[in-house]
mmCIF file of C-alpha atoms in Angstrom:
data_model
loop_
_atom_site.group_PDB
_atom_site.id
_atom_site.type_symbol
_atom_site.label_atom_id
_atom_site.label_comp_id
_atom_site.label_asym_id
_atom_site.label_seq_id
_atom_site.Cartn_x
_atom_site.Cartn_y
_atom_site.Cartn_z
ATOM 1 C CA UNK A 185 76.033 19.587 34.322
ATOM 2 C CA UNK A 186 77.619 21.867 36.453
ATOM 3 C CA UNK A 187 76.453 23.245 39.696
ATOM 4 C CA UNK A 188 76.312 27.296 39.510
ATOM 5 C CA UNK A 189 76.924 29.465 42.918
ATOM 6 C CA UNK A 190 74.226 29.842 44.894
ATOM 7 C CA UNK A 191 73.373 33.074 45.042
ATOM 8 C CA UNK A 192 73.098 33.026 41.066
ATOM 9 C CA UNK A 193 69.747 30.606 42.187
ATOM 10 C CA UNK A 194 66.545 30.803 44.480
ATOM 11 C CA UNK A 195 66.428 27.592 46.273
ATOM 12 C CA UNK A 196 63.647 25.922 45.991
ATOM 13 C CA UNK A 197 64.410 26.615 41.167
ATOM 14 C CA UNK A 198 63.586 23.332 39.459
ATOM 15 C CA UNK A 199 66.002 21.955 36.916
ATOM 16 C CA UNK A 200 65.817 19.157 33.617
ATOM 17 C CA UNK A 201 69.406 17.799 33.698
ATOM 18 C CA UNK A 202 69.807 16.514 30.034
ATOM 19 C CA UNK A 203 72.480 14.344 30.440
ATOM 20 C CA UNK A 204 70.119 12.203 33.067
ATOM 21 C CA UNK A 205 66.642 12.917 31.937
ATOM 22 C CA UNK A 206 65.936 14.054 34.825
ATOM 23 C CA UNK A 207 64.379 17.063 36.982
ATOM 24 C CA UNK A 208 66.029 18.525 39.768
ATOM 25 C CA UNK A 209 65.970 20.930 42.626
ATOM 26 C CA UNK A 210 68.056 23.268 44.115
ATOM 27 C CA UNK A 211 68.936 22.907 48.090
ATOM 28 C CA UNK A 212 70.084 25.776 48.217
ATOM 29 C CA UNK A 213 73.877 24.142 47.607
ATOM 30 C CA UNK A 214 73.547 21.749 45.472
ATOM 31 C CA UNK A 215 71.236 20.103 42.294
ATOM 32 C CA UNK A 216 69.407 17.043 44.296
ATOM 33 C CA UNK A 217 67.891 14.581 41.902
ATOM 34 C CA UNK A 218 63.895 14.074 42.326
ATOM 35 C CA UNK A 219 62.717 11.122 43.750
ATOM 36 C CA UNK A 220 60.683 9.239 41.473
ATOM 37 C CA UNK A 221 59.554 6.442 42.526
ATOM 38 C CA UNK A 222 60.585 3.586 45.160
ATOM 39 C CA UNK A 223 58.932 0.271 45.515
ATOM 40 C CA UNK A 224 57.823 1.133 48.844
ATOM 41 C CA UNK A 225 55.733 4.086 47.489
ATOM 42 C CA UNK A 226 55.016 3.644 44.354
ATOM 43 C CA UNK A 227 51.834 0.533 45.676
ATOM 44 C CA UNK A 228 50.846 2.839 48.440
ATOM 45 C CA UNK A 229 47.825 3.862 49.835
ATOM 46 C CA UNK A 230 47.539 7.231 46.929
ATOM 47 C CA UNK A 231 48.208 5.082 44.498
ATOM 48 C CA UNK A 232 47.423 1.067 44.855
ATOM 49 C CA UNK A 233 46.871 -1.695 47.020
ATOM 50 C CA UNK A 234 49.880 -1.069 49.107
ATOM 51 C CA UNK A 235 51.988 -3.858 48.569
ATOM 52 C CA UNK A 236 49.751 -7.424 48.387
ATOM 53 C CA UNK A 237 50.561 -10.256 48.427
ATOM 54 C CA UNK A 238 48.225 -13.046 46.642
ATOM 55 C CA UNK A 239 47.742 -16.500 46.674
ATOM 56 C CA UNK A 240 45.898 -18.726 44.281
ATOM 57 C CA UNK A 241 45.057 -22.848 43.672
ATOM 58 C CA UNK A 242 45.569 -25.086 46.354
ATOM 59 C CA UNK A 243 43.132 -27.679 47.401
ATOM 60 C CA UNK A 244 41.020 -29.430 49.890
ATOM 61 C CA UNK A 245 39.587 -32.756 50.534
ATOM 62 C CA UNK A 246 36.951 -32.047 52.629
ATOM 63 C CA UNK A 247 35.712 -29.355 49.805
ATOM 64 C CA UNK A 248 34.260 -29.747 46.290
ATOM 65 C CA UNK A 249 35.808 -29.425 43.576
ATOM 66 C CA UNK A 250 38.818 -30.085 46.096
ATOM 67 C CA UNK A 251 41.013 -28.667 43.053
ATOM 68 C CA UNK A 252 40.083 -24.543 44.675
ATOM 69 C CA UNK A 253 40.496 -21.252 41.700
ATOM 70 C CA UNK A 254 39.893 -19.190 44.251
ATOM 71 C CA UNK A 255 42.931 -16.102 44.687
ATOM 72 C CA UNK A 256 43.014 -14.235 48.464
ATOM 73 C CA UNK A 257 45.114 -10.964 48.324
ATOM 74 C CA UNK A 258 46.630 -9.592 51.884
ATOM 75 C CA UNK A 259 48.360 -6.246 52.779
ATOM 76 C CA UNK A 260 52.008 -7.367 53.237
ATOM 77 C CA UNK A 261 52.593 -4.983 56.146
ATOM 78 C CA UNK A 262 49.016 -4.587 58.332
ATOM 79 C CA UNK A 263 47.773 -7.329 59.403
ATOM 80 C CA UNK A 264 43.731 -8.939 58.837
ATOM 81 C CA UNK A 265 42.432 -11.756 57.343
ATOM 82 C CA UNK A 266 42.940 -12.706 53.065
ATOM 83 C CA UNK A 267 40.420 -10.811 51.445
ATOM 84 C CA UNK A 268 38.679 -11.734 47.895
ATOM 85 C CA UNK A 269 40.231 -11.190 44.545
ATOM 86 C CA UNK A 270 38.917 -13.782 41.720
ATOM 87 C CA UNK A 271 39.896 -16.460 40.598
ATOM 88 C CA UNK A 272 42.012 -19.189 38.679
ATOM 89 C CA UNK A 273 40.679 -19.741 34.727
ATOM 90 C CA UNK A 274 40.982 -24.137 36.305
ATOM 91 C CA UNK A 275 40.888 -25.118 39.929
ATOM 92 C CA UNK A 276 44.739 -26.521 40.245
ATOM 93 C CA UNK A 277 46.649 -27.500 43.326
ATOM 94 C CA UNK A 278 49.774 -26.972 43.620
ATOM 95 C CA UNK A 279 50.756 -24.757 40.419
ATOM 96 C CA UNK A 280 53.817 -22.600 40.554
ATOM 97 C CA UNK A 281 54.156 -18.359 40.866
ATOM 98 C CA UNK A 282 55.925 -15.857 39.612
ATOM 99 C CA UNK A 283 55.124 -12.208 40.321
ATOM 100 C CA UNK A 284 56.278 -9.009 39.076
ATOM 101 C CA UNK A 285 55.805 -5.871 40.396
ATOM 102 C CA UNK A 286 51.926 -5.940 38.016
ATOM 103 C CA UNK A 287 51.321 -9.408 37.011
ATOM 104 C CA UNK A 288 51.383 -12.514 39.445
ATOM 105 C CA UNK A 289 51.015 -15.438 36.866
ATOM 106 C CA UNK A 290 50.739 -19.513 37.792
ATOM 107 C CA UNK A 291 51.047 -22.532 35.510
ATOM 108 C CA UNK A 292 50.476 -26.642 36.577
ATOM 109 C CA UNK A 293 49.536 -27.890 38.869
ATOM 110 C CA UNK A 294 46.718 -31.072 39.056
ATOM 111 C CA UNK A 295 43.226 -29.916 38.163
ATOM 112 C CA UNK A 296 42.556 -32.883 39.350
ATOM 113 C CA UNK A 297 44.745 -34.364 36.363
ATOM 114 C CA UNK A 298 48.235 -32.791 35.781
ATOM 115 C CA UNK A 299 47.460 -29.419 33.798
ATOM 116 C CA UNK A 300 49.349 -27.015 31.840
ATOM 117 C CA UNK A 301 47.961 -24.595 31.818
ATOM 118 C CA UNK A 302 49.187 -20.592 32.537
ATOM 119 C CA UNK A 303 47.046 -17.601 33.217
ATOM 120 C CA UNK A 304 47.472 -14.251 35.398
ATOM 121 C CA UNK A 305 46.036 -11.438 37.327
ATOM 122 C CA UNK A 306 47.017 -7.584 37.198
ATOM 123 C CA UNK A 307 47.970 -7.322 41.007
ATOM 124 C CA UNK A 308 46.425 -4.199 42.213
ATOM 125 C CA UNK A 309 43.336 -5.359 40.973
ATOM 126 C CA UNK A 310 40.505 -7.678 41.884
ATOM 127 C CA UNK A 311 39.248 -9.927 39.500
ATOM 128 C CA UNK A 312 39.064 -13.582 37.501
ATOM 129 C CA UNK A 313 42.859 -14.430 36.008
ATOM 130 C CA UNK A 314 43.317 -14.441 32.553
ATOM 131 C CA UNK A 315 44.450 -17.298 30.093
ATOM 132 C CA UNK A 316 48.163 -16.604 28.975
ATOM 133 C CA UNK A 317 48.224 -17.394 25.953
ATOM 134 C CA UNK A 318 50.408 -20.487 26.084
ATOM 135 C CA UNK A 319 50.916 -23.834 28.127
ATOM 136 C CA UNK A 320 53.878 -25.381 29.347
ATOM 137 C CA UNK A 321 55.988 -27.521 27.365
ATOM 138 C CA UNK A 322 54.127 -30.092 29.522
ATOM 139 C CA UNK A 323 51.755 -30.425 31.725
ATOM 140 C CA UNK A 324 53.296 -30.685 35.164
ATOM 141 C CA UNK A 325 52.781 -30.144 39.318
ATOM 142 C CA UNK A 326 54.487 -29.721 42.114
ATOM 143 C CA UNK A 327 56.958 -27.210 39.576
ATOM 144 C CA UNK A 328 58.402 -24.352 41.372
ATOM 145 C CA UNK A 329 58.422 -20.165 40.456
ATOM 146 C CA UNK A 330 60.540 -17.495 41.391
ATOM 147 C CA UNK A 331 61.681 -14.078 39.287
ATOM 148 C CA UNK A 332 62.006 -10.252 39.347
ATOM 149 C CA UNK A 333 60.243 -7.792 37.591
ATOM 150 C CA UNK A 334 61.786 -9.310 33.935
ATOM 151 C CA UNK A 335 61.730 -12.494 33.767
ATOM 152 C CA UNK A 336 59.453 -16.134 35.468
ATOM 153 C CA UNK A 337 61.325 -18.769 35.854
ATOM 154 C CA UNK A 338 59.173 -22.133 35.179
ATOM 155 C CA UNK A 339 61.425 -24.637 37.825
ATOM 156 C CA UNK A 340 61.366 -28.257 37.719
ATOM 157 C CA UNK A 341 58.319 -30.115 38.412
ATOM 158 C CA UNK A 342 56.252 -33.201 37.668
ATOM 159 C CA UNK A 343 55.172 -35.433 34.368
ATOM 160 C CA UNK A 344 54.448 -37.369 37.232
ATOM 161 C CA UNK A 345 57.739 -37.712 37.601
ATOM 162 C CA UNK A 346 60.623 -35.598 38.302
ATOM 163 C CA UNK A 347 61.816 -33.286 36.274
ATOM 164 C CA UNK A 348 64.612 -31.225 35.384
ATOM 165 C CA UNK A 349 63.656 -28.666 32.969
ATOM 166 C CA UNK A 350 64.033 -25.183 33.548
ATOM 167 C CA UNK A 351 61.783 -22.617 31.370
ATOM 168 C CA UNK A 352 61.425 -18.432 31.821
ATOM 169 C CA UNK A 353 59.101 -16.383 30.708
ATOM 170 C CA UNK A 354 59.009 -12.928 29.779
ATOM 171 C CA UNK A 355 56.192 -11.522 32.052
ATOM 172 C CA UNK A 356 54.978 -8.807 30.725
ATOM 173 C CA UNK A 357 54.457 -10.207 27.420
ATOM 174 C CA UNK A 358 51.988 -13.277 27.106
ATOM 175 C CA UNK A 359 52.357 -15.837 25.132
ATOM 176 C CA UNK A 360 56.645 -16.349 26.021
ATOM 177 C CA UNK A 361 57.247 -19.465 27.102
ATOM 178 C CA UNK A 362 61.386 -20.516 26.343
ATOM 179 C CA UNK A 363 63.991 -22.798 27.139
ATOM 180 C CA UNK A 364 66.669 -22.002 29.827
ATOM 181 C CA UNK A 365 68.959 -24.767 31.138
ATOM 182 C CA UNK A 366 68.662 -27.621 33.825
ATOM 183 C CA UNK A 367 68.702 -28.032 37.222
ATOM 184 C CA UNK A 368 71.073 -30.116 38.068
ATOM 185 C CA UNK A 369 68.989 -33.392 39.488
ATOM 186 C CA UNK A 370 65.296 -34.171 39.178
ATOM 187 C CA UNK A 371 64.732 -34.301 42.341
ATOM 188 C CA UNK A 372 63.334 -31.196 43.370
ATOM 189 C CA UNK A 373 59.968 -32.372 43.090
ATOM 190 C CA UNK A 374 57.505 -30.655 45.064
ATOM 191 C CA UNK A 375 60.695 -28.118 46.006
ATOM 192 C CA UNK A 376 60.492 -24.085 46.906
ATOM 193 C CA UNK A 377 62.086 -21.404 45.144
ATOM 194 C CA UNK A 378 62.931 -17.155 45.528
ATOM 195 C CA UNK A 379 65.069 -14.695 44.191
ATOM 196 C CA UNK A 380 66.815 -11.609 44.022
ATOM 197 C CA UNK A 381 67.081 -9.421 41.024
ATOM 198 C CA UNK A 382 69.831 -11.346 39.848
ATOM 199 C CA UNK A 383 69.121 -15.430 41.685
ATOM 200 C CA UNK A 384 66.758 -17.655 41.501
ATOM 201 C CA UNK A 385 67.759 -19.941 44.146
ATOM 202 C CA UNK A 386 65.555 -23.189 44.115
ATOM 203 C CA UNK A 387 65.235 -25.116 47.196
ATOM 204 C CA UNK A 388 64.635 -28.813 49.380
ATOM 205 C CA UNK A 389 63.067 -31.424 47.705
ATOM 206 C CA UNK A 390 61.112 -34.526 47.553
ATOM 207 C CA UNK A 391 61.984 -36.582 50.534
ATOM 208 C CA UNK A 392 65.042 -38.037 49.583
ATOM 209 C CA UNK A 393 69.241 -37.152 50.522
ATOM 210 C CA UNK A 394 69.589 -35.190 47.071
ATOM 211 C CA UNK A 395 66.171 -33.211 47.780
ATOM 212 C CA UNK A 396 67.914 -31.441 50.791
ATOM 213 C CA UNK A 397 70.749 -29.489 47.589
ATOM 214 C CA UNK A 398 70.056 -26.055 46.780
ATOM 215 C CA UNK A 399 70.363 -24.976 43.381
ATOM 216 C CA UNK A 400 70.776 -21.538 42.224
ATOM 217 C CA UNK A 401 70.649 -20.128 38.402
ATOM 218 C CA UNK A 402 71.497 -16.133 36.858
ATOM 219 C CA UNK A 403 67.974 -15.108 36.547
ATOM 220 C CA UNK A 404 69.239 -12.641 32.825
ATOM 221 C CA UNK A 405 70.898 -15.277 31.910
ATOM 222 C CA UNK A 406 70.682 -19.365 30.044
ATOM 223 C CA UNK A 407 71.951 -22.477 30.968
ATOM 224 C CA UNK A 408 72.573 -25.508 33.816
ATOM 225 C CA UNK A 409 72.069 -24.421 37.548
ATOM 226 C CA UNK A 410 74.231 -24.377 39.458
ATOM 227 C CA UNK A 411 74.800 -25.724 43.399
ATOM 228 C CA UNK A 412 74.687 -23.728 45.912
ATOM 229 C CA UNK A 413 74.740 -26.360 49.397
ATOM 230 C CA UNK A 414 72.541 -28.077 51.297
ATOM 231 C CA UNK A 415 69.327 -27.545 53.945
ATOM 232 C CA UNK A 416 69.517 -28.249 57.313
ATOM 233 C CA UNK A 417 66.064 -30.651 56.843
ATOM 234 C CA UNK A 418 64.565 -32.122 53.760
ATOM 235 C CA UNK A 419 61.124 -32.346 53.006
ATOM 236 C CA UNK A 420 58.601 -32.623 50.520
ATOM 237 C CA UNK A 421 56.679 -29.861 49.495
ATOM 238 C CA UNK A 422 59.299 -26.985 50.577
ATOM 239 C CA UNK A 423 57.947 -23.307 50.588
ATOM 240 C CA UNK A 424 60.511 -21.366 49.911
ATOM 241 C CA UNK A 425 60.851 -16.881 49.879
ATOM 242 C CA UNK A 426 63.013 -13.948 49.824
ATOM 243 C CA UNK A 427 63.891 -10.343 50.051
ATOM 244 C CA UNK A 428 67.233 -8.688 48.281
ATOM 245 C CA UNK A 429 68.936 -10.352 50.701
ATOM 246 C CA UNK A 430 67.877 -13.279 52.067
ATOM 247 C CA UNK A 431 65.409 -16.504 51.508
ATOM 248 C CA UNK A 432 63.635 -18.445 53.935
ATOM 249 C CA UNK A 433 62.291 -21.937 53.558
ATOM 250 C CA UNK A 434 59.195 -23.393 55.706
ATOM 251 C CA UNK A 435 60.608 -27.239 55.382
ATOM 252 C CA UNK A 436 57.839 -29.595 54.659
ATOM 253 C CA UNK A 437 57.668 -33.232 54.364
ATOM 254 C CA UNK A 438 55.596 -34.486 58.214
ATOM 255 C CA UNK A 439 54.728 -31.778 59.845
ATOM 256 C CA UNK A 440 57.185 -29.705 59.956
ATOM 257 C CA UNK A 441 57.600 -26.167 61.895
ATOM 258 C CA UNK A 442 61.038 -26.013 60.515
ATOM 259 C CA UNK A 443 61.752 -22.605 58.956
ATOM 260 C CA UNK A 444 65.775 -22.034 56.999
ATOM 261 C CA UNK A 445 67.081 -19.437 55.792
ATOM 262 C CA UNK A 446 70.955 -18.955 53.136
ATOM 263 C CA UNK A 447 72.072 -15.332 52.171
ATOM 264 C CA UNK A 448 70.915 -14.774 48.626
ATOM 265 C CA UNK A 449 74.345 -13.422 47.251
ATOM 266 C CA UNK A 450 76.339 -16.285 48.423
ATOM 267 C CA UNK A 451 76.648 -20.007 48.806
ATOM 268 C CA UNK A 452 76.611 -22.781 51.617
ATOM 269 C CA UNK A 453 73.978 -23.910 54.108
ATOM 270 C CA UNK A 454 70.919 -23.125 55.508
ATOM 271 C CA UNK A 455 70.976 -22.167 58.751
ATOM 272 C CA UNK A 456 67.941 -22.035 61.621
ATOM 273 C CA UNK A 457 65.662 -18.998 61.406
ATOM 274 C CA UNK A 458 62.642 -20.489 63.794
ATOM 275 C CA UNK A 459 59.695 -21.836 63.727
ATOM 276 C CA UNK A 460 55.690 -21.679 62.275
ATOM 277 C CA UNK A 461 53.176 -21.278 64.472
ATOM 278 C CA UNK A 462 52.397 -24.302 64.115
ATOM 279 C CA UNK A 463 53.505 -27.858 62.764
ATOM 280 C CA UNK A 464 52.201 -27.460 58.645
ATOM 281 C CA UNK A 465 53.476 -28.601 55.835
ATOM 282 C CA UNK A 466 52.397 -27.373 51.849
ATOM 283 C CA UNK A 467 51.988 -24.353 52.263
ATOM 284 C CA UNK A 468 52.551 -20.432 50.153
ATOM 285 C CA UNK A 469 55.178 -18.649 50.941
ATOM 286 C CA UNK A 470 55.897 -14.513 49.125
ATOM 287 C CA UNK A 471 56.814 -11.557 50.517
ATOM 288 C CA UNK A 472 58.483 -8.060 50.346
ATOM 289 C CA UNK A 473 61.388 -6.665 51.393
ATOM 290 C CA UNK A 474 60.997 -6.380 54.571
ATOM 291 C CA UNK A 475 58.524 -9.466 55.904
ATOM 292 C CA UNK A 476 58.006 -13.483 54.585
ATOM 293 C CA UNK A 477 53.956 -14.598 54.875
ATOM 294 C CA UNK A 478 53.009 -17.741 55.079
ATOM 295 C CA UNK A 479 49.621 -18.829 54.522
ATOM 296 C CA UNK A 480 47.648 -22.592 55.077
ATOM 297 C CA UNK A 481 48.986 -25.693 54.674
ATOM 298 C CA UNK A 482 48.476 -29.898 55.973
ATOM 299 C CA UNK A 483 48.560 -30.254 59.406
ATOM 300 C CA UNK A 484 47.688 -32.912 59.022
ATOM 301 C CA UNK A 485 44.489 -31.033 58.449
ATOM 302 C CA UNK A 486 44.042 -28.297 55.750
ATOM 303 C CA UNK A 487 43.994 -25.562 57.454
ATOM 304 C CA UNK A 488 43.392 -21.542 55.752
ATOM 305 C CA UNK A 489 46.341 -20.233 58.545
ATOM 306 C CA UNK A 490 49.027 -16.999 58.287
ATOM 307 C CA UNK A 491 52.040 -16.426 59.681
ATOM 308 C CA UNK A 492 54.566 -14.595 59.183
ATOM 309 C CA UNK A 493 58.498 -13.388 59.909
ATOM 310 C CA UNK A 494 60.331 -10.353 59.717
ATOM 311 C CA UNK A 495 63.275 -11.833 56.731
ATOM 312 C CA UNK A 496 66.081 -10.741 59.124
ATOM 313 C CA UNK A 497 66.429 -11.352 62.521
ATOM 314 C CA UNK A 498 65.959 -14.500 63.849
ATOM 315 C CA UNK A 499 62.939 -16.402 66.073
ATOM 316 C CA UNK A 500 59.079 -17.698 65.393
ATOM 317 C CA UNK A 501 57.030 -17.013 63.066
ATOM 318 C CA UNK A 502 53.561 -14.958 64.564
ATOM 319 C CA UNK A 503 49.696 -14.871 63.648
ATOM 320 C CA UNK A 504 49.167 -13.157 60.910
ATOM 321 C CA UNK A 505 45.179 -13.858 59.549
ATOM 322 C CA UNK A 506 43.373 -16.655 57.802
ATOM 323 C CA UNK A 507 42.996 -17.465 54.612
ATOM 324 C CA UNK A 508 39.349 -17.290 52.857
ATOM 325 C CA UNK A 509 39.321 -20.757 52.677
ATOM 326 C CA UNK A 510 41.318 -23.821 54.123
ATOM 327 C CA UNK A 511 43.921 -25.337 51.670
ATOM 328 C CA UNK A 512 46.959 -26.060 51.070
ATOM 329 C CA UNK A 513 49.429 -26.037 48.304
ATOM 330 C CA UNK A 514 48.814 -22.197 47.043
ATOM 331 C CA UNK A 515 50.830 -20.839 43.899
ATOM 332 C CA UNK A 516 51.916 -17.081 46.009
ATOM 333 C CA UNK A 517 53.603 -13.917 44.565
ATOM 334 C CA UNK A 518 53.984 -10.142 45.800
ATOM 335 C CA UNK A 519 54.009 -7.193 44.026
ATOM 336 C CA UNK A 520 57.399 -6.269 46.329
ATOM 337 C CA UNK A 521 59.045 -8.912 46.938
ATOM 338 C CA UNK A 522 62.755 -9.214 46.363
ATOM 339 C CA UNK A 523 63.443 -9.625 43.043
ATOM 340 C CA UNK A 524 61.826 -6.271 42.149
#
């Protein structure tokens, strides 16, 4: 549809463009398309709780039962202590987690036996998790989770030995679970995973030399992972999150405070980013387009610390607040991460 001369149209006039199926506003010189939604505004104060980070499960050997059902949430763009959201269907440590703008989904873990359950919540609300309707193909602990608005990717994990299987779910459809392909190696047990809208990346591993590897998949397709590069440091129980440009990894093993980053659109080794506020591993990690938030962990005491950094800077983490209870290895997601 062509623009008409400005003299024939009053400024502020509105039309519906049948070519684009979107409303437009005449600004005095051209038809400007309405911005109908925005990831930043669409989950703002007028329509919901804002960009949320959500942490489910984990373990604390000083509490009974050890494996926690606790789900906490935070507003990523602010600071402060986490708030109670509800509970998982089963208390479990080290579950994988993936999330869309609508749902967070947890899978696997230890409860205290190795677990095959999948459950989910609606991120914009609060309340108890709901059963997914189908379980993992096999019970797994330390399974990695990432994804985009459509698919959740479930990578690796142990039964208890490490496996290379990658599965996927359609996040909007309960009861789904499908085979995706395989990791290039099965040593990615207890590693980190993150994604932008196109690429899923599995980072680091279980403390052996091969665990330094970074692998990547194309989320929209199926097939085996491809080599991406290597991390500088290697460690058991590393955790990762991403915005559209960078993936960050909080390196595990021992009590590490290392944070490294990769560029999601390219291949190559990680680069040093900075340090956590305290050396710890087995954290939960998530974020939005601006911030990465890293919560909980093991120092060797189990802590409730929450730190954050800005993805596009470099430097040390800053205090955010505290989880509602100390725990290690919670499964973390958000409704505004880099895959959305």
